[in-house]
Short mmCIF file of C-alpha atoms and ligand atoms in Angstrom, two decimals:
data_model
loop_
_atom_site.label_atom_id
_atom_site.label_comp_id
_atom_site.label_asym_id
_atom_site.label_seq_id
_atom_site.Cartn_x
_atom_site.Cartn_y
_atom_site.Cartn_z
CA MET A 14 33.61 168.49 36.00
CA LEU A 15 31.65 170.73 33.94
CA ILE A 16 29.54 173.51 36.24
CA LEU A 17 26.85 175.10 34.57
CA MET A 18 25.62 178.60 35.89
CA GLU A 19 22.42 180.07 36.02
CA ALA A 20 21.73 182.33 33.10
CA ASN A 21 21.64 185.23 35.58
CA ALA A 22 24.21 184.09 38.01
CA THR A 23 25.92 187.52 39.05
CA PRO A 24 29.71 187.96 38.71
CA ASP A 25 29.88 187.86 42.51
CA GLN A 26 28.28 184.39 42.39
CA ILE A 27 30.69 183.46 39.55
CA GLN A 28 33.62 184.44 41.59
CA GLU A 29 32.82 182.18 44.66
CA VAL A 30 32.54 179.47 42.71
CA LEU A 31 35.86 180.05 40.89
CA ALA A 32 37.50 181.02 44.42
CA LEU A 33 36.23 177.59 45.80
CA LEU A 34 37.82 175.59 42.63
CA GLU A 35 41.01 177.77 43.11
CA ALA A 36 41.21 177.13 46.90
CA ALA A 37 41.15 173.22 46.12
CA GLY A 38 44.06 173.74 43.96
CA LEU A 39 42.21 173.22 40.67
CA ARG A 40 42.93 175.11 37.20
CA CYS A 41 39.76 175.72 35.28
CA GLN A 42 38.30 177.14 32.13
CA VAL A 43 35.58 179.55 32.09
CA ASN A 44 33.44 179.24 28.90
CA PRO A 45 31.02 182.48 28.20
CA GLY A 46 28.35 180.06 26.36
CA PRO A 47 25.36 181.20 24.08
CA GLU A 48 23.08 181.31 27.17
CA ALA A 49 24.79 180.97 30.37
CA LEU A 50 28.59 180.51 31.53
CA SER A 51 30.04 177.16 32.31
CA ILE A 52 33.41 176.34 34.21
CA VAL A 53 35.16 173.12 33.23
CA ALA A 54 37.46 171.98 36.03
CA PRO A 55 39.42 168.84 34.72
CA ASN A 56 39.63 166.14 37.38
CA ALA A 57 37.57 168.48 39.99
CA SER A 58 35.66 165.34 41.55
CA ARG A 59 38.94 164.29 42.82
CA ALA A 60 39.12 167.14 45.16
CA LEU A 61 35.32 168.24 45.35
CA LYS A 62 32.15 166.55 45.46
CA PRO A 63 29.51 167.71 43.13
CA ASP A 64 27.19 168.34 46.50
CA ARG A 65 29.67 170.73 47.61
CA ILE A 66 29.12 173.11 44.46
CA GLU A 67 25.74 172.11 43.26
CA PRO A 68 23.79 174.12 46.33
CA MET A 69 25.62 177.01 45.86
CA ALA A 70 24.07 180.36 44.70
CA GLY A 71 23.81 180.68 40.72
CA VAL A 72 24.79 177.15 40.22
CA ARG A 73 22.28 175.32 37.73
CA ARG A 74 23.98 171.65 37.73
CA VAL A 75 27.51 169.94 37.95
CA VAL A 76 27.57 167.67 35.27
CA PRO A 77 30.84 164.79 35.31
CA ILE A 78 32.76 164.66 32.32
CA THR A 79 33.38 161.14 31.54
CA SER A 80 36.09 161.51 28.79
CA PRO A 81 39.63 161.29 29.62
CA TYR A 82 40.64 164.41 27.96
CA LYS A 83 38.57 167.31 29.61
CA LEU A 84 38.99 170.63 28.10
CA ALA A 85 38.88 169.16 24.86
CA SER A 86 35.86 166.82 24.97
CA ALA A 87 33.07 167.95 23.21
CA ASP A 88 31.34 167.64 26.65
CA ALA A 89 33.11 170.81 27.75
CA LEU A 90 31.32 173.52 25.48
CA ALA A 91 28.38 174.27 24.16
CA GLY A 92 28.90 174.52 20.65
CA ARG A 93 32.25 174.35 18.85
CA THR A 94 35.48 176.04 18.76
CA VAL A 95 35.76 178.73 16.07
CA VAL A 96 39.75 179.53 16.20
CA ASP A 97 40.38 183.42 14.38
CA VAL A 98 43.48 183.41 12.57
CA ARG A 99 44.31 187.05 11.24
CA GLY A 100 40.71 187.06 10.22
CA VAL A 101 40.16 183.57 8.88
CA ARG A 102 37.66 181.83 10.98
CA ILE A 103 38.75 177.81 11.23
CA GLY A 104 35.88 175.68 12.73
CA GLY A 105 33.21 178.23 11.78
CA ASP A 106 30.61 177.64 8.14
CA ASP A 107 33.99 178.50 6.21
CA LEU A 108 36.34 176.10 4.59
CA ALA A 109 39.90 177.52 5.79
CA LEU A 110 42.59 177.13 3.17
CA VAL A 111 46.08 177.49 4.17
CA GLY A 112 48.78 176.80 1.35
CA GLY A 113 52.51 177.44 0.81
CA PRO A 114 56.09 175.96 0.13
CA CYS A 115 56.91 173.32 2.89
CA GLY A 116 59.93 175.51 3.75
CA VAL A 117 60.94 179.31 3.45
CA GLU A 118 64.12 178.79 1.02
CA SER A 119 64.46 182.20 -0.29
CA ARG A 120 62.90 185.74 -0.56
CA GLU A 121 62.55 185.03 -4.28
CA GLN A 122 60.90 181.77 -3.63
CA LEU A 123 58.86 182.78 -1.15
CA PHE A 124 57.21 185.89 -2.61
CA THR A 125 56.31 184.03 -5.77
CA VAL A 126 54.50 181.74 -4.07
CA ALA A 127 52.85 184.02 -1.83
CA ARG A 128 51.90 185.83 -4.81
CA TYR A 129 49.76 183.05 -6.30
CA VAL A 130 48.64 181.89 -2.93
CA ALA A 131 47.39 185.40 -2.19
CA GLU A 132 45.66 185.50 -6.07
CA ALA A 133 43.77 182.41 -5.08
CA GLY A 134 42.12 184.16 -2.38
CA VAL A 135 43.86 182.04 0.26
CA LYS A 136 44.59 184.28 3.08
CA LEU A 137 46.89 181.98 5.41
CA LEU A 138 50.51 181.41 3.88
CA ARG A 139 52.16 178.41 5.61
CA ALA A 140 56.20 177.89 5.34
CA GLY A 141 58.55 176.76 7.64
CA ALA A 142 61.48 178.53 9.04
CA PHE A 143 62.36 175.77 11.30
CA LYS A 144 62.04 172.39 9.53
CA PRO A 145 61.96 169.06 11.67
CA ARG A 146 63.84 166.97 9.37
CA THR A 147 64.16 163.14 9.90
CA SER A 148 67.75 163.23 8.54
CA PRO A 149 70.23 165.95 10.20
CA TYR A 150 71.84 166.06 7.12
CA ALA A 151 68.74 167.70 5.27
CA PHE A 152 67.77 171.22 4.64
CA GLN A 153 66.76 172.38 8.51
CA GLY A 154 65.19 175.60 7.25
CA LEU A 155 66.53 179.30 7.21
CA GLY A 156 65.73 179.72 10.99
CA LEU A 157 65.63 183.57 11.93
CA GLU A 158 66.12 184.67 8.63
CA GLY A 159 63.44 182.47 7.47
CA LEU A 160 61.06 184.33 9.96
CA ARG A 161 62.30 188.05 8.96
CA LEU A 162 61.34 186.69 5.54
CA LEU A 163 57.72 185.66 6.58
CA GLU A 164 57.11 189.17 8.16
CA GLU A 165 58.14 190.78 4.95
CA VAL A 166 55.82 188.61 2.69
CA ARG A 167 53.02 188.93 5.56
CA ALA A 168 53.34 192.85 5.03
CA GLU A 169 53.51 192.62 1.25
CA PHE A 170 50.68 190.41 0.60
CA ASP A 171 48.37 190.81 3.72
CA LEU A 172 48.84 187.44 4.45
CA GLY A 173 48.38 185.53 8.01
CA ILE A 174 51.39 183.64 8.59
CA VAL A 175 51.30 180.03 9.76
CA THR A 176 55.02 178.53 10.90
CA GLU A 177 56.33 175.78 13.10
CA ALA A 178 57.97 175.79 16.50
CA THR A 179 60.15 172.88 16.44
CA GLU A 180 61.97 173.67 19.77
CA VAL A 181 61.33 175.23 23.47
CA GLU A 182 64.30 177.41 22.81
CA THR A 183 63.29 179.23 19.80
CA PHE A 184 59.81 179.25 20.22
CA ASP A 185 59.73 183.02 21.26
CA ALA A 186 61.07 184.18 18.29
CA VAL A 187 58.42 181.95 16.42
CA GLU A 188 55.84 183.22 18.18
CA ALA A 189 56.58 186.99 17.89
CA THR A 190 56.39 186.20 13.93
CA ALA A 191 53.61 183.73 13.69
CA ASP A 192 49.69 184.52 13.44
CA MET A 193 49.64 180.57 14.08
CA VAL A 194 51.77 178.23 15.38
CA GLN A 195 52.42 174.50 13.57
CA ILE A 196 53.47 171.83 16.13
CA GLY A 197 54.73 169.33 13.81
CA ALA A 198 53.69 165.43 13.63
CA ARG A 199 57.25 164.34 15.17
CA ASN A 200 56.54 166.39 18.17
CA MET A 201 53.20 165.77 18.84
CA GLN A 202 54.33 164.35 22.24
CA ASN A 203 57.13 166.77 23.05
CA PHE A 204 55.17 167.59 26.39
CA ALA A 205 57.49 170.60 26.89
CA LEU A 206 56.68 171.87 23.78
CA LEU A 207 53.20 171.33 23.93
CA ARG A 208 53.01 173.11 27.40
CA ARG A 209 55.11 176.09 26.02
CA ALA A 210 52.33 176.27 22.96
CA GLY A 211 49.77 176.24 25.63
CA ARG A 212 51.60 179.39 26.99
CA CYS A 213 51.69 181.01 23.83
CA ARG A 214 49.37 183.98 22.57
CA LYS A 215 48.71 182.41 19.22
CA PRO A 216 46.32 180.00 17.87
CA VAL A 217 48.07 176.74 17.57
CA LEU A 218 48.02 173.74 14.78
CA LEU A 219 48.58 170.59 16.25
CA LYS A 220 49.58 167.99 13.57
CA ARG A 221 48.85 164.10 14.43
CA GLY A 222 51.81 162.19 15.36
CA PRO A 223 52.23 159.60 12.45
CA SER A 224 51.39 156.64 14.69
CA ALA A 225 49.35 158.65 17.05
CA THR A 226 45.58 157.33 17.74
CA LEU A 227 42.78 159.82 17.96
CA GLU A 228 42.82 159.48 22.03
CA GLU A 229 47.11 160.28 22.06
CA TRP A 230 45.88 163.32 19.88
CA LEU A 231 43.50 164.68 21.77
CA PHE A 232 45.48 164.15 24.93
CA ALA A 233 48.14 166.00 23.41
CA ALA A 234 45.44 169.12 22.37
CA GLU A 235 44.66 168.62 26.31
CA TYR A 236 48.15 169.80 27.13
CA VAL A 237 48.31 173.02 25.11
CA LEU A 238 44.65 173.59 26.57
CA GLY A 239 45.64 172.97 29.71
CA GLU A 240 48.02 175.82 29.81
CA GLY A 241 45.13 178.35 28.98
CA ASN A 242 45.33 178.26 25.21
CA ARG A 243 41.95 177.65 23.90
CA ASP A 244 43.01 178.14 20.43
CA VAL A 245 44.12 175.17 19.02
CA VAL A 246 43.20 173.42 15.72
CA LEU A 247 44.11 169.63 15.05
CA CYS A 248 45.51 168.70 11.71
CA GLU A 249 45.29 164.99 10.33
CA ARG A 250 48.44 164.55 7.95
CA GLY A 251 48.61 160.69 7.57
CA ILE A 252 49.40 157.85 9.62
CA ARG A 253 52.37 155.05 8.92
CA THR A 254 50.76 152.03 7.68
CA TRP A 255 52.01 149.23 5.71
CA ALA A 256 50.69 150.72 2.48
CA ASP A 257 54.05 151.76 0.44
CA HIS A 258 52.05 153.62 -2.70
CA ALA A 259 52.10 156.60 -0.76
CA ARG A 260 54.18 158.22 1.79
CA ASN A 261 51.65 158.03 4.86
CA THR A 262 47.72 157.04 4.57
CA LEU A 263 45.22 159.79 5.02
CA ASP A 264 43.03 158.54 7.75
CA VAL A 265 39.69 160.30 6.26
CA SER A 266 37.47 158.64 8.99
CA VAL A 267 39.64 160.25 11.68
CA VAL A 268 38.09 163.37 10.56
CA PRO A 269 34.47 162.76 11.58
CA ALA A 270 35.37 160.89 14.54
CA ALA A 271 37.49 163.63 16.00
CA LYS A 272 34.81 166.01 15.00
CA ALA A 273 32.47 163.95 17.37
CA LEU A 274 34.47 163.52 20.58
CA THR A 275 36.17 167.06 20.42
CA HIS A 276 34.79 170.68 19.91
CA LEU A 277 38.26 171.67 18.30
CA PRO A 278 38.58 172.51 14.61
CA VAL A 279 40.03 169.41 12.29
CA MET A 280 41.48 170.27 9.42
CA VAL A 281 43.53 167.64 6.78
CA ASP A 282 46.89 168.06 5.16
CA PRO A 283 46.91 165.96 1.60
CA SER A 284 50.15 166.75 1.11
CA HIS A 285 52.40 164.83 3.97
CA ALA A 286 49.56 162.30 4.06
CA THR A 287 50.59 161.18 0.28
CA GLY A 288 54.04 162.30 -0.60
CA ARG A 289 52.65 162.58 -4.27
CA ARG A 290 51.48 165.43 -6.23
CA ASP A 291 49.19 163.35 -8.19
CA LEU A 292 47.34 162.26 -5.02
CA VAL A 293 46.99 165.67 -3.29
CA LEU A 294 44.01 166.79 -5.00
CA PRO A 295 41.98 163.69 -4.54
CA CYS A 296 42.96 163.47 -1.12
CA ALA A 297 41.95 167.02 -0.30
CA LEU A 298 38.70 166.90 -1.62
CA ALA A 299 38.17 163.32 0.24
CA GLY A 300 39.03 165.53 3.47
CA VAL A 301 36.59 168.13 3.03
CA ALA A 302 33.63 165.69 2.18
CA ALA A 303 34.43 164.06 5.44
CA GLY A 304 33.66 167.51 7.15
CA ALA A 305 37.18 169.05 7.64
CA ASP A 306 37.22 172.55 8.74
CA GLY A 307 40.12 173.29 6.44
CA LEU A 308 43.01 172.25 4.14
CA LEU A 309 46.90 172.74 4.59
CA VAL A 310 48.55 172.21 1.38
CA GLU A 311 51.97 172.34 0.27
CA THR A 312 52.76 174.39 -3.09
CA HIS A 313 55.91 175.39 -4.83
CA CYS A 314 56.89 177.64 -8.00
CA HIS A 315 59.66 175.05 -8.71
CA PRO A 316 58.85 171.92 -7.00
CA GLU A 317 61.71 170.32 -9.15
CA LYS A 318 64.25 172.98 -7.26
CA ALA A 319 62.36 172.88 -3.92
CA LEU A 320 64.84 171.95 -0.58
CA SER A 321 62.18 169.86 1.01
CA ASP A 322 59.21 168.20 0.06
CA GLY A 323 59.56 168.67 -3.59
CA PRO A 324 57.69 165.63 -5.05
CA GLN A 325 54.35 166.62 -3.09
CA ALA A 326 54.55 170.49 -3.73
CA LEU A 327 51.52 171.51 -6.03
CA LEU A 328 52.35 173.32 -9.21
CA PRO A 329 50.59 176.92 -9.07
CA SER A 330 47.93 175.94 -11.60
CA ASP A 331 47.21 172.58 -9.66
CA PHE A 332 46.72 174.61 -6.57
CA LEU A 333 44.21 177.04 -7.97
CA ARG A 334 42.53 173.82 -9.20
CA LEU A 335 42.28 172.33 -5.58
CA VAL A 336 41.09 175.61 -4.01
CA ALA A 337 38.46 176.27 -7.02
CA GLN A 338 37.47 172.23 -6.39
CA ALA A 339 37.62 172.64 -2.54
CA ARG A 340 35.67 175.32 -2.11
CA ALA A 341 33.09 173.75 -4.55
CA ILE A 342 32.76 170.49 -2.60
CA HIS A 343 32.41 172.36 0.96
CA GLU A 344 29.46 174.61 -0.83
CA VAL A 345 27.63 171.46 -1.79
CA LEU A 346 28.03 170.12 1.95
CA ARG A 347 27.29 173.94 3.38
CA ALA A 348 24.09 174.55 1.49
CA PRO A 349 23.11 170.79 0.35
CA SER A 350 20.44 172.69 -1.60
CA ALA A 351 23.11 173.43 -4.55
CA LEU A 352 22.37 169.58 -5.46
CA GLY A 353 18.85 170.28 -6.01
CA ARG A 354 16.51 167.45 -6.39
CA TRP A 355 19.28 164.81 -5.65
CA LEU A 356 19.14 165.49 -1.44
C1 PEP B 420 55.67 169.84 7.40
O1 PEP B 420 54.20 170.54 7.41
O2 PEP B 420 56.09 170.77 6.48
C2 PEP B 420 55.96 169.03 8.28
C3 PEP B 420 57.35 168.48 8.24
O3 PEP B 420 54.99 168.30 8.74
P1 PEP B 420 54.59 166.99 9.70
O4 PEP B 420 54.80 167.57 10.89
O5 PEP B 420 52.95 166.54 9.17
O6 PEP B 420 55.54 165.69 8.94
MN1 MN B 421 56.72 169.48 4.46
#
């Protein structure tokens, strides 16, 4: 249930409501809100009747949250969540761009890519130190050495670092290095990992599983939110269909569909969605046009030598083109007057 407090509710009154919820064994989330504070208590109506809470001092109204995911639901929050990753706001008015190679391969590779990513004005660098690979024989990432290189590259280029946590055992090390922790598509329903991400003090980028429905994806987010981490960003990265012209199928329509159901930001990863360099730019632009809050794009200085995902990695010049065009599309949507008489 959603408990809306009066704008002038006192701290004591708020505390009394929280104490009642706690005594009933309920976990809740307190949202300051622009006008008044609200409290989301998932599944509270099982333990407490709304008419027990509604007459309490300082309470304006109690509203049931009808969707099955409570904390991720658009009903749970007035407005939208904006996630701040080292000064980059994801979910606000700006288009958040994240770029980088699939994996950290060497100091030289990482620094070369980071240099042109930073020169493009992109402030978040994504590269995996721990890689979730389908084949156990494929490059698994440099592990702790990769994290050390990511720390070096952040210091050198003043970039925020997005990197993946693949298992609970190495989560602490990833959390210590990352400015944002990615949970990969294959781990979208790894519930132990999701709970650990929920206890993490860094924002979480939650990829959609290759065969997950929107509801399953939102339940995965709910696992993270339920442990107290509110900084969750969803990322559509293509789903498995019968189409065989591309690695996956970019589900463009899930972007507005997700944004209608949740207050969480939604990004698009056109690289894993297509697996083909020539399809990345048009699909990135489609994602922005569909309302994505940001893009996650793979790029490599020498894609032909990449240890993972080379065929989908953009060359530096294509990466720069994508950044410019994605920003132009976003600008048109943000300020439609840019289209003049056509709108
Ligand atoms: C990746 O981001 O490099 C990756 C493996 O992505 P996904 O989990 O979407 O397959
Ligand atoms: Mn990759």
